[in-house]
Amino acid sequence: MNDARPRRRARRARITGVLAATVALAAASAAVLPALAASAGQTLAQVATARGFHIGTAAEVNSLASSQWRYVADTQFNSVTMGNEGKWDATEPAQGQFDFAAADAIADYAAATGKRLRGHTLVWHNQLPAWVSAERTAEQQRQVLIDHVTGVAGHFAGDVAQWDVVNEPFNEDGTLRSSVWYTRLGEDYVADALTAARAADPAAKLFINDYNVEGVNAKSTGLYNLVQRLQARGIPIDGVGLQAHLIVGQVPSTLRQNIERFTALGLTVEITELDVRIPLPADTAELTQQAADYRAVVGACAAVTGCTGVTTWGVGEVDSWIPEFFPGYGAALLFDEQWRARPAYSAVVEALGGTATVPAPPPVPSRETVVTYPFEAGLDGWGSRGAETTTHVTTAAHGGTGSVLSSGRTETWQGPTRPVLDLLTPGKLYTVTGWARTASGSGNARLSMQRQNGTATRYENISATTAISTTWTRLTGDYLFLPGATALSLYLETTDTTGDLYLDDVTIETEGPPVSQSASVSASVSPSVSASVSASVSPSASRSPSVSPSVSPSSSGGSGTACAVRYTTNDWGGGFVGDFTLTNTGTTTVNGWTLRWTFAGDQRVNQAWGATVTQSGGAVSAANAAWNGTVTAGASVTLGFLAGYTGTNARPTAFTLNGTTCALT
Ligand code: XIL
């Protein structure tokens, strides 16, 4: 056991500026988001919560900074899984050096929005840093595994409801995959991981998670037999995760039977990574079939006591892994590229016994162009990455007459690059777009940032897709610029070829304030959405333009209110994160609250979570978010914000809740 690893809560008390700002991204700006579907019936999360079921999404830090993602995820899901942030390459990139900045942001988002947290994943064969597979003895390898599980599960102890302790251990025939773990440690690695996870976090339910184990087949039988062997030895195993990365029309007919054979062993079952991919473009018939598939999967789980939740692997087209990993497929999740509900949304609500009301799509944020590189007049500040030659050419162009050509490449990572550090603001989300073309043949083109934090280098992928020679291919993706970088360069490479490469029309954009409330729900349902969904849009579903979770300060509280406030800050000079724990120390429930205080200096709140914050001069008021307005006697809520200042960050001296002064703790 490695007792030296601080737990998450303890660790958060001394977070650094970099980490603090990352944590602040946990729930970027609840302040500007109106409550979703306030008068439009129940959300998917509410339907699920009402029957004690979990409906989850994978979340990535990039997504947390998108107001549109947040708008949907905040209210439609009651569970969240670390999408990439809990994996080995993110959490222990160098041996013994744990980095929880990104995973903490997901955990904080879950806490701030009242969602259950699924940890993903402790032991896997993918997304492993190279050091893990370096040559060493079996005993050393076992220690590497145990230290990692102990460090990561220990950090999140108490916060994670379920851990995918071992991910994808099986071959299709039900034998164990020859990963570095199985090859060096044999089957015992599974038991070692589970045992270490239980020791590090006794409260978390421990899962083995895999794909193609949804129906009764050789692979799921391999899992079934492994679980029985573990149980016979008294090894802690609480659940199995059926990933369910499915193809439209191919839900296994034995899904429910399979779930039942696992729950009969006393296990919890969850559908952990559901998506139903469709060959693009998806037509109405396919979306209707997909809705039936979602209905079947959620229905099968909900029908079995012991199958406690379904998580989809992302919210919508924008955060789906399918288009990148299964080229030619997409449309796999409940929301489309504009965050409009697909027919499958209603199917899932109905499978959980609810009546579907199609939610209004989120307000569309304005786009602000940070910079464009048209390559019309020259290199626009771009140059060579490595020993290749980047030149301005007029022999090929996506727009206009010029582009840049990278030639003489001898390594896949070589290509055109440009420093962009001074263009970006920490904590903001950017969309980076460029157009790539090969001189001949095809190559897997990738647009990335190389980021330097002092001496540590990170390569952050923005977008990857196949580029060809006959036409230009668009590369576009979101980039969340975390604080703390000392250098940052955008670059293009082809990860599998060293042929010549063109780049043109690069733009960096960012989200501005919302330009519009989206059009009414019925108008925004795309023509390809099936009739059954449009029919289910209730006439009252169209959003009034300014639904906001504002709470009248006099609506409750008053003389019966008693409160205590704990206010902590993590300050890095010029900016800070403020965290509140607000406790109802009275004897009656508070229904709706506004916390007020005054900053003596020029502190300005930029982003808030767990509350809607407005500021006028030094006077700040934080009104409850949609999900935390009710605070029963003795209960606490947390809220926080990211702020900037000059001079000194003097602490406010008084806080009032609904007009009543609170005790300071
Ligand atoms: C995927 C992520 O969604 C991608 O962003 C990443 O590049 C690769 O991994 N099974 C799993 C998940 O258990 O962790 C995978 O997630 C999808 C397949």
XYZ file of C-alpha atoms and ligand atoms in Angstrom:
683
model
C 0.000 0.000 0.000
C 1.226 3.410 -0.838
C -0.093 5.560 1.944
C 1.869 8.559 0.785
C -0.603 9.302 -1.968
C -2.851 12.101 -0.752
C -6.528 11.717 -1.240
C -8.429 14.000 -3.485
C -10.074 16.127 -0.834
C -6.896 16.590 1.155
C -4.994 17.337 -1.984
C -7.443 19.913 -3.178
C -6.739 22.059 -0.166
C -3.341 22.883 -1.600
C -3.981 22.930 -5.273
C -1.717 25.091 -7.339
C -2.779 27.852 -9.626
C -2.586 25.593 -12.631
C -4.661 22.935 -11.031
C -6.994 25.443 -9.476
C -7.844 26.936 -12.811
C -8.304 23.472 -14.223
C -10.659 22.648 -11.430
C -12.481 25.820 -12.268
C -13.230 24.350 -15.651
C -15.187 21.687 -13.880
C -18.369 23.489 -14.467
C -17.637 26.386 -16.707
C -20.070 29.196 -16.332
C -23.319 27.971 -15.037
C -23.915 31.685 -14.868
C -24.981 32.166 -18.451
C -27.023 29.028 -18.823
C -30.756 29.146 -18.538
C -32.400 26.132 -17.000
C -33.221 23.508 -19.570
C -36.766 22.537 -20.308
C -38.013 24.401 -17.276
C -41.622 24.055 -18.234
C -41.289 21.330 -20.807
C -41.754 18.164 -18.826
C -39.139 15.943 -17.331
C -35.619 15.603 -18.589
C -34.059 12.214 -19.204
C -32.111 12.562 -15.967
C -35.243 13.340 -14.007
C -37.039 10.331 -15.452
C -34.075 8.123 -14.588
C -33.592 9.572 -11.100
C -37.265 9.099 -10.324
C -36.858 5.351 -10.720
C -33.441 5.115 -9.116
C -31.711 4.489 -12.398
C -28.489 5.986 -13.699
C -28.243 7.509 -17.125
C -24.737 8.689 -17.810
C -22.409 10.198 -20.326
C -18.674 10.098 -20.800
C -17.211 13.551 -20.174
C -13.933 15.034 -21.305
C -12.371 18.255 -20.022
C -12.752 19.875 -23.444
C -16.463 19.249 -23.313
C -16.805 20.872 -19.904
C -15.773 24.204 -21.391
C -18.436 24.055 -24.105
C -21.585 25.898 -23.096
C -23.621 23.765 -25.480
C -22.304 20.460 -24.136
C -22.904 21.683 -20.601
C -26.416 22.835 -21.412
C -27.394 19.328 -22.444
C -25.239 17.282 -20.087
C -26.058 19.271 -16.952
C -29.708 18.390 -17.108
C -30.079 15.239 -19.198
C -27.706 12.893 -17.364
C -27.360 11.954 -13.716
C -24.079 10.079 -14.020
C -20.754 10.911 -15.592
C -17.752 8.777 -16.576
C -14.192 10.005 -17.058
C -13.793 9.826 -20.849
C -10.007 9.858 -21.131
C -8.935 11.694 -17.994
C -8.778 8.666 -15.694
C -6.617 6.580 -18.017
C -3.035 5.706 -17.266
C -1.428 8.106 -19.751
C -3.327 10.968 -18.139
C -2.998 10.007 -14.475
C 0.550 8.589 -14.227
C 2.431 9.780 -17.310
C 5.792 9.167 -15.622
C 6.377 6.517 -12.995
C 5.259 7.713 -9.594
C 4.255 11.142 -10.925
C 0.528 11.347 -10.686
C -1.389 14.071 -12.492
C -5.042 14.399 -11.548
C -5.705 17.848 -12.973
C -7.968 16.669 -15.768
C -9.632 13.838 -13.866
C -10.309 16.174 -10.937
C -12.092 18.512 -13.309
C -14.454 15.684 -14.272
C -14.953 14.711 -10.643
C -15.662 18.301 -9.676
C -18.105 18.639 -12.530
C -19.932 15.558 -11.289
C -20.043 16.957 -7.769
C -21.119 20.413 -8.883
C -23.998 19.054 -10.948
C -25.030 16.330 -8.529
C -24.082 13.454 -10.768
C -22.765 10.051 -9.848
C -19.143 9.520 -10.917
C -17.830 6.412 -12.692
C -14.062 5.994 -12.696
C -12.524 4.794 -15.931
C -10.100 3.019 -16.022
C -7.316 1.643 -13.818
C -5.790 -1.243 -15.767
C -6.011 -1.428 -19.558
C -3.708 -2.246 -22.468
C -4.396 1.024 -24.314
C -3.419 4.611 -23.561
C -0.509 3.325 -21.507
C 2.620 5.460 -21.333
C 5.669 3.673 -22.739
C 7.370 3.375 -19.356
C 4.743 0.921 -18.152
C 5.847 -1.689 -20.678
C 9.594 -1.192 -20.208
C 11.516 -4.340 -19.421
C 11.293 -5.389 -15.775
C 10.668 -8.468 -13.673
C 7.196 -9.821 -13.048
C 7.359 -8.705 -9.436
C 8.316 -5.185 -10.473
C 5.499 -5.175 -13.008
C 3.050 -6.263 -10.332
C 4.255 -3.400 -8.146
C 3.771 -0.942 -11.014
C 0.189 -2.124 -11.306
C -0.506 -2.029 -7.574
C 1.079 1.406 -7.141
C -0.994 2.797 -9.971
C -4.280 1.357 -8.769
C -3.512 2.468 -5.228
C -2.535 5.970 -6.290
C -5.468 6.631 -8.576
C -8.248 4.854 -6.686
C -6.882 6.319 -3.448
C -6.976 9.853 -4.829
C -10.650 9.520 -5.739
C -11.660 7.471 -2.710
C -15.148 8.424 -1.645
C -15.932 10.237 -4.894
C -16.120 7.372 -7.368
C -19.200 5.157 -7.161
C -17.913 2.540 -9.604
C -14.456 1.904 -10.997
C -13.749 0.121 -14.248
C -10.805 -1.553 -12.559
C -9.857 -3.797 -15.457
C -10.795 -2.740 -18.975
C -11.044 -4.993 -22.030
C -9.123 -8.009 -20.706
C -10.615 -10.514 -23.169
C -10.025 -11.823 -26.655
C -13.072 -12.540 -28.772
C -12.804 -16.279 -28.001
C -13.037 -15.676 -24.260
C -9.364 -16.208 -23.471
C -7.432 -13.415 -21.808
C -5.804 -10.903 -24.130
C -2.018 -11.016 -24.268
C -1.505 -7.520 -22.931
C 1.578 -6.485 -21.005
C -0.415 -7.421 -17.906
C -1.452 -10.919 -18.883
C 1.841 -11.732 -20.568
C 3.896 -10.768 -17.548
C 1.584 -11.560 -14.643
C -0.887 -14.133 -15.930
C -4.514 -14.086 -14.878
C -3.533 -12.964 -11.384
C -3.187 -9.390 -12.559
C -6.963 -9.083 -12.502
C -7.143 -10.189 -8.866
C -4.214 -7.968 -7.920
C -5.872 -4.928 -9.461
C -9.212 -5.612 -7.791
C -7.611 -6.252 -4.407
C -5.562 -3.052 -4.569
C -8.608 -1.048 -5.665
C -10.685 -2.344 -2.765
C -7.922 -1.458 -0.312
C -7.562 2.048 -1.755
C -11.277 2.817 -1.946
C -13.435 0.422 0.059
C -16.641 2.212 -0.952
C -16.275 2.007 -4.731
C -17.948 -0.807 -6.617
C -15.320 -2.638 -8.623
C -16.026 -3.573 -12.236
C -14.507 -5.479 -15.103
C -15.507 -3.746 -18.329
C -15.353 -5.044 -21.908
C -16.870 -4.778 -25.387
C -18.629 -7.477 -27.402
C -19.798 -9.017 -24.144
C -23.367 -7.735 -24.460
C -24.895 -10.982 -25.710
C -24.272 -14.542 -24.603
C -21.182 -15.528 -26.582
C -17.685 -16.954 -26.122
C -16.287 -13.642 -24.912
C -19.003 -12.928 -22.354
C -18.758 -16.535 -21.203
C -15.040 -15.985 -20.665
C -15.959 -13.002 -18.494
C -18.610 -15.014 -16.689
C -16.149 -17.792 -15.914
C -13.468 -15.340 -14.758
C -15.897 -13.661 -12.389
C -16.799 -17.042 -10.907
C -13.142 -17.927 -10.409
C -12.568 -14.573 -8.676
C -15.605 -15.028 -6.465
C -14.482 -18.534 -5.519
C -11.189 -17.037 -4.318
C -12.872 -14.247 -2.389
C -11.449 -11.559 -4.650
C -13.558 -8.373 -4.548
C -15.604 -8.070 -7.743
C -18.867 -6.144 -7.688
C -19.900 -5.651 -11.244
C -19.434 -6.092 -14.944
C -19.608 -3.315 -17.500
C -20.980 -4.118 -20.921
C -19.590 -1.350 -23.126
C -22.121 -1.733 -25.946
C -20.425 0.013 -28.851
C -23.085 -1.283 -31.217
C -23.922 -1.056 -34.912
C -27.433 0.009 -35.869
C -29.810 -2.953 -36.056
C -27.439 -5.275 -34.226
C -28.521 -5.392 -30.597
C -27.795 -8.972 -29.498
C -31.029 -10.855 -28.885
C -29.509 -12.452 -25.793
C -28.697 -9.137 -24.093
C -31.225 -9.486 -21.294
C -30.423 -13.167 -20.750
C -26.749 -12.239 -20.526
C -27.401 -9.449 -18.029
C -29.459 -11.861 -15.948
C -26.760 -14.501 -15.785
C -24.374 -11.915 -14.347
C -26.840 -10.488 -11.831
C -27.568 -14.080 -10.791
C -23.957 -14.194 -9.609
C -24.776 -11.316 -7.287
C -23.120 -8.749 -9.521
C -24.224 -5.301 -10.551
C -24.382 -4.835 -14.307
C -24.121 -1.540 -16.146
C -24.134 -0.652 -19.809
C -21.051 1.528 -19.692
C -20.252 3.002 -23.123
C -23.354 2.738 -25.259
C -23.382 4.115 -28.767
C -25.184 2.842 -31.843
C -23.293 3.807 -34.960
C -24.814 4.289 -38.375
C -23.085 4.358 -41.761
C -23.129 8.018 -42.831
C -25.216 9.734 -43.943
C -27.845 8.432 -41.553
C -31.340 8.330 -43.041
C -34.722 8.379 -41.332
C -35.099 4.616 -41.391
C -31.729 4.152 -39.731
C -32.467 6.739 -37.054
C -35.767 4.996 -36.386
C -33.984 1.649 -36.125
C -31.409 3.247 -33.867
C -34.177 4.498 -31.588
C -35.476 0.926 -31.391
C -31.960 -0.264 -30.572
C -31.542 2.251 -27.781
C -34.983 1.331 -26.479
C -34.010 -2.341 -26.479
C -30.724 -1.820 -24.660
C -32.056 0.556 -22.004
C -35.202 -1.540 -21.649
C -33.211 -4.751 -21.166
C -31.132 -3.173 -18.423
C -34.037 -1.440 -16.709
C -35.970 -4.714 -16.689
C -33.363 -6.511 -14.602
C -32.922 -5.736 -10.926
C -29.204 -5.352 -10.534
C -28.710 -3.615 -13.874
C -28.417 -0.135 -12.473
C -27.443 2.207 -15.247
C -26.722 2.982 -18.853
C -23.969 5.358 -19.902
C -23.655 6.655 -23.442
C -20.134 7.327 -24.673
C -20.615 11.061 -25.053
C -23.563 13.410 -25.506
C -23.675 14.239 -29.197
C -21.898 14.159 -32.522
C -19.335 16.701 -31.393
C -17.975 14.626 -28.510
C -18.489 11.173 -30.037
C -15.419 9.023 -30.638
C -17.123 7.138 -33.486
C -16.388 9.390 -36.495
C -12.688 9.278 -35.665
C -12.375 5.613 -34.744
C -14.889 4.118 -37.182
C -14.426 6.208 -40.332
C -17.616 6.377 -42.357
C -19.810 5.839 -39.292
C -21.399 8.351 -36.964
C -24.764 9.595 -35.651
C -24.229 7.176 -32.761
C -25.425 9.165 -29.741
C -28.654 10.703 -28.435
C -27.918 14.238 -29.692
C -26.845 15.423 -33.119
C -24.141 17.834 -34.290
C -26.295 20.779 -33.204
C -27.217 19.198 -29.886
C -30.744 18.401 -31.023
C -32.276 15.237 -29.637
C -32.350 12.315 -32.033
C -35.321 9.923 -32.088
C -33.335 7.660 -29.770
C -33.652 10.264 -27.029
C -37.399 9.796 -26.785
C -36.970 6.045 -27.009
C -34.682 6.048 -23.984
C -37.023 8.252 -21.951
C -39.883 5.910 -22.803
C -37.834 2.810 -22.043
C -37.443 4.245 -18.541
C -41.176 4.728 -18.227
C -41.226 8.466 -18.902
C -43.083 10.578 -21.397
C -40.664 12.138 -23.798
C -40.503 15.857 -24.333
C -37.842 16.774 -26.820
C -35.582 19.281 -25.079
C -34.852 22.604 -26.659
C -31.348 22.752 -28.086
C -28.865 25.024 -26.338
C -28.350 28.658 -27.239
C -25.801 28.936 -30.019
C -22.730 30.783 -28.796
C -21.267 33.400 -31.042
C -18.015 32.580 -32.792
C -15.118 34.920 -32.404
C -12.225 34.479 -34.773
C -8.947 34.638 -32.885
C -6.718 34.334 -35.936
C -6.718 33.104 -39.519
C -3.807 31.913 -41.604
C -4.887 32.088 -45.259
C -1.341 31.632 -46.630
C -2.081 34.075 -49.406
C 0.823 36.448 -48.843
C 3.361 34.098 -47.304
C 3.997 31.773 -44.387
C 1.983 33.814 -41.846
C 4.546 32.973 -39.181
C 4.610 29.222 -39.870
C 7.861 27.298 -40.127
C 9.454 23.875 -40.007
C 8.959 21.275 -37.325
C 12.052 19.111 -37.441
C 14.238 18.606 -40.478
C 11.640 19.247 -43.150
C 11.121 22.316 -45.286
C 7.981 24.379 -44.980
C 7.533 26.825 -47.861
C 4.825 29.076 -49.183
C 3.539 27.773 -52.534
C 0.944 28.699 -55.106
C 0.853 25.287 -56.743
C -2.107 24.181 -54.618
C -4.643 26.056 -52.493
C -7.824 25.332 -50.616
C -8.994 28.932 -50.734
C -7.347 31.701 -52.741
C -4.118 30.856 -54.475
C -1.583 30.056 -51.739
C -0.881 27.346 -49.168
C 2.124 25.915 -47.323
C 3.970 22.797 -48.415
C 6.004 20.597 -46.113
C 8.579 18.637 -48.089
C 11.651 16.554 -47.350
C 9.939 14.926 -44.361
C 11.805 11.967 -42.919
C 9.681 11.452 -39.790
C 5.904 11.283 -39.482
C 5.887 14.020 -36.825
C 7.511 16.578 -39.113
C 5.424 19.264 -40.765
C 4.453 22.918 -40.619
C 4.179 24.556 -37.195
C 3.490 27.913 -35.589
C 3.810 29.234 -32.020
C 0.407 30.348 -30.713
C 0.936 30.832 -26.985
C 0.389 34.586 -27.049
C -2.900 34.244 -28.957
C -4.794 32.111 -26.470
C -6.280 32.764 -23.037
C -5.934 30.076 -20.364
C -9.162 28.316 -19.488
C -10.828 29.041 -22.814
C -12.052 26.579 -25.356
C -10.999 27.049 -28.958
C -12.009 25.471 -32.213
C -9.049 24.934 -34.480
C -9.595 24.205 -38.157
C -7.173 23.574 -40.991
C -7.277 21.996 -44.440
C -4.783 19.303 -45.339
C -3.837 17.539 -48.529
C -1.115 15.064 -49.413
C 1.060 15.548 -52.473
C 0.426 11.910 -53.408
C -1.250 8.922 -51.821
C -3.055 9.179 -48.516
C -1.927 9.758 -44.965
C -3.451 9.940 -41.536
C -3.210 13.689 -40.951
C -3.276 15.069 -37.453
C -3.547 18.616 -36.165
C -2.111 18.967 -32.660
C -0.660 21.317 -30.114
C 2.777 20.795 -28.652
C 2.586 22.211 -25.187
C 5.460 22.936 -22.875
C 4.936 23.309 -19.132
C 8.464 24.213 -18.142
C 10.414 21.091 -19.025
C 7.413 18.793 -19.483
C 6.127 18.360 -23.030
C 2.608 17.252 -23.956
C 1.203 16.514 -27.400
C -2.476 17.369 -27.496
C -4.445 16.020 -30.412
C -7.052 18.345 -31.908
C -8.237 16.436 -34.940
C -7.131 13.460 -37.011
C -8.460 12.127 -40.268
C -7.282 10.670 -43.565
C -5.886 13.232 -45.998
C -5.643 12.418 -49.682
C -4.047 14.008 -52.741
C -7.100 14.631 -54.900
C -9.011 16.956 -52.603
C -8.583 18.980 -49.422
C -9.636 17.408 -46.131
C -10.921 19.495 -43.251
C -9.382 18.935 -39.863
C -11.301 20.534 -37.042
C -11.557 20.028 -33.334
C -11.863 21.654 -29.962
C -8.868 22.645 -27.941
C -9.088 23.542 -24.287
C -6.138 25.705 -23.364
C -5.224 24.842 -19.793
C -3.262 27.368 -17.758
C 0.426 26.957 -17.020
C 1.901 26.584 -20.514
C 5.310 28.111 -21.163
C 5.238 27.403 -24.905
C 2.540 26.264 -27.290
C 2.757 25.390 -30.982
C 0.147 24.255 -33.444
C 1.371 21.681 -35.962
C 0.318 19.314 -38.713
C 1.764 15.840 -39.253
C 0.827 12.624 -40.990
C 1.163 9.925 -38.401
C 1.803 7.076 -40.852
C 3.585 8.544 -43.859
C 6.475 10.883 -44.572
C 5.262 12.148 -47.944
C 4.852 15.814 -48.830
C 1.989 17.603 -47.181
C -0.017 20.775 -47.856
C -1.771 22.913 -45.264
C -4.154 25.809 -45.899
C -6.766 28.090 -44.323
C -6.060 27.557 -40.647
C -8.401 29.326 -38.245
C -8.650 29.505 -34.495
C -12.037 30.496 -33.145
C -13.512 30.683 -29.694
C -16.921 30.896 -28.086
C -18.342 34.326 -27.523
C -21.590 35.079 -25.683
C -24.732 33.397 -27.021
C -26.022 35.067 -30.160
C -29.481 33.636 -30.006
C -31.876 31.505 -28.175
C -32.360 28.606 -30.513
C -35.435 28.567 -32.624
C -38.466 26.830 -31.231
C -38.129 23.121 -30.698
C -40.310 21.958 -33.523
C -38.553 24.165 -36.005
C -35.211 22.883 -34.896
C -35.995 19.204 -35.302
C -34.058 18.248 -38.380
C -35.978 16.937 -41.377
C -34.319 13.576 -40.965
C -35.794 13.064 -37.530
C -38.639 10.633 -37.680
C -42.245 11.608 -37.413
C -42.674 9.931 -34.076
C -40.349 12.407 -32.492
C -41.842 15.509 -33.940
C -45.182 14.190 -32.777
C -43.839 13.904 -29.280
C -42.843 17.538 -29.121
C -45.410 19.016 -26.870
C -46.824 22.370 -27.925
C -45.605 23.846 -24.687
C -42.079 22.700 -25.317
C -40.905 25.767 -27.109
C -38.723 27.728 -24.835
C -39.560 31.132 -23.612
C -36.589 33.262 -24.523
C -35.353 33.958 -21.058
C -35.943 31.025 -18.793
C -33.393 31.492 -16.085
C -33.047 29.826 -12.747
C -33.336 33.118 -11.010
C -34.744 32.917 -7.568
C -36.513 35.642 -5.795
C -34.489 36.402 -2.697
C -37.609 36.687 -0.633
C -39.065 33.384 -1.792
C -37.845 31.589 1.265
C -35.470 32.138 4.073
C -36.199 35.281 5.979
C -36.340 35.058 9.721
C -36.193 31.235 9.862
C -32.943 31.044 7.936
C -29.664 30.244 9.596
C -26.580 29.493 7.644
C -22.872 28.916 7.780
C -20.406 29.687 5.033
C -16.977 28.289 4.486
C -15.064 30.301 1.911
C -11.672 29.166 0.680
C -9.545 30.525 -2.104
C -6.667 29.238 -4.160
C -4.792 32.243 -5.324
C -2.036 32.475 -7.911
C -1.609 36.243 -8.097
C -3.959 37.928 -10.535
C -6.465 35.114 -10.398
C -8.060 32.735 -7.968
C -10.631 30.051 -7.476
C -13.147 30.707 -4.723
C -14.954 27.742 -3.193
C -17.961 27.928 -0.931
C -19.574 25.372 1.260
C -22.936 26.723 2.272
C -24.676 24.927 5.130
C -28.281 25.310 6.170
C -27.897 25.475 9.959
C -31.558 26.309 10.476
C -34.400 23.909 11.124
C -36.367 24.355 7.917
C -35.629 23.581 4.305
C -34.372 26.429 2.164
C -36.143 26.438 -1.198
C -34.099 28.623 -3.468
C -31.231 30.720 -2.226
C -29.109 33.707 -3.051
C -25.750 34.161 -1.399
C -24.429 37.719 -1.391
C -21.105 39.262 -0.528
C -18.993 42.287 -1.434
C -15.448 42.326 -2.717
C -13.427 45.241 -1.364
C -10.972 45.148 -4.269
C -11.486 44.845 -8.027
C -12.097 41.086 -8.030
C -14.193 40.057 -11.062
C -15.933 36.697 -11.265
C -15.428 35.140 -14.704
C -16.929 31.696 -14.372
C -19.053 30.080 -11.724
C -20.344 26.612 -11.019
C -23.071 25.456 -8.724
C -24.641 28.921 -8.916
C -25.630 31.732 -11.237
C -23.366 34.620 -10.333
C -24.006 38.246 -11.132
C -21.763 41.094 -10.129
C -22.245 44.830 -9.955
C -19.181 46.726 -8.825
C -17.943 44.848 -5.778
C -21.392 43.436 -4.949
C -21.773 39.801 -5.928
C -24.838 37.624 -5.751
C -24.830 33.896 -6.358
C -28.236 32.331 -6.947
C -28.719 28.583 -6.782
C -28.328 26.541 -9.928
C -31.245 24.501 -11.212
C -30.159 21.395 -9.332
C -29.154 22.692 -5.892
C -31.865 25.118 -4.881
C -33.318 22.902 -2.182
C -31.174 22.654 0.923
C -32.704 20.681 3.751
C -31.887 21.483 7.360
C -28.318 20.447 8.112
C -27.459 19.910 4.449
C -24.728 21.704 2.513
C -24.210 22.762 -1.054
C -20.996 23.740 -2.758
C -20.423 26.415 -5.311
C -17.393 28.107 -6.685
C -16.008 30.517 -9.199
C -12.946 31.604 -11.095
C -12.058 35.279 -10.702
C -9.386 37.759 -11.676
C -8.065 40.780 -9.808
C -5.256 43.293 -9.563
C -3.738 44.517 -6.315
C -4.723 42.342 -3.387
C -7.398 39.716 -3.078
C -8.930 40.895 0.196
C -11.438 38.460 1.691
C -15.037 39.563 1.927
C -16.049 40.005 5.542
C -19.742 39.131 5.448
C -21.992 36.737 3.559
C -25.780 36.733 3.535
C -28.129 33.963 2.519
C -31.522 35.238 1.399
C -30.759 38.371 3.370
C -29.646 36.689 6.591
C -26.027 36.999 7.686
C -24.254 33.636 7.820
C -21.757 32.396 10.367
C -18.249 31.916 9.006
C -16.668 28.504 9.474
C -11.950 6.134 -26.308
C -12.105 7.634 -26.195
O -13.457 7.976 -26.370
C -11.248 8.325 -27.216
O -11.306 9.716 -27.047
C -9.807 7.852 -27.048
O -8.976 8.455 -27.987
C -9.757 6.357 -27.167
O -10.599 5.784 -26.211
N -13.489 1.467 -24.949
C -13.144 2.156 -23.818
C -12.991 3.629 -23.870
O -13.094 1.562 -22.731
O -12.030 4.074 -22.956
C -12.644 4.100 -25.253
O -12.640 5.524 -25.251
C -13.609 3.538 -26.257
C -13.552 2.032 -26.262
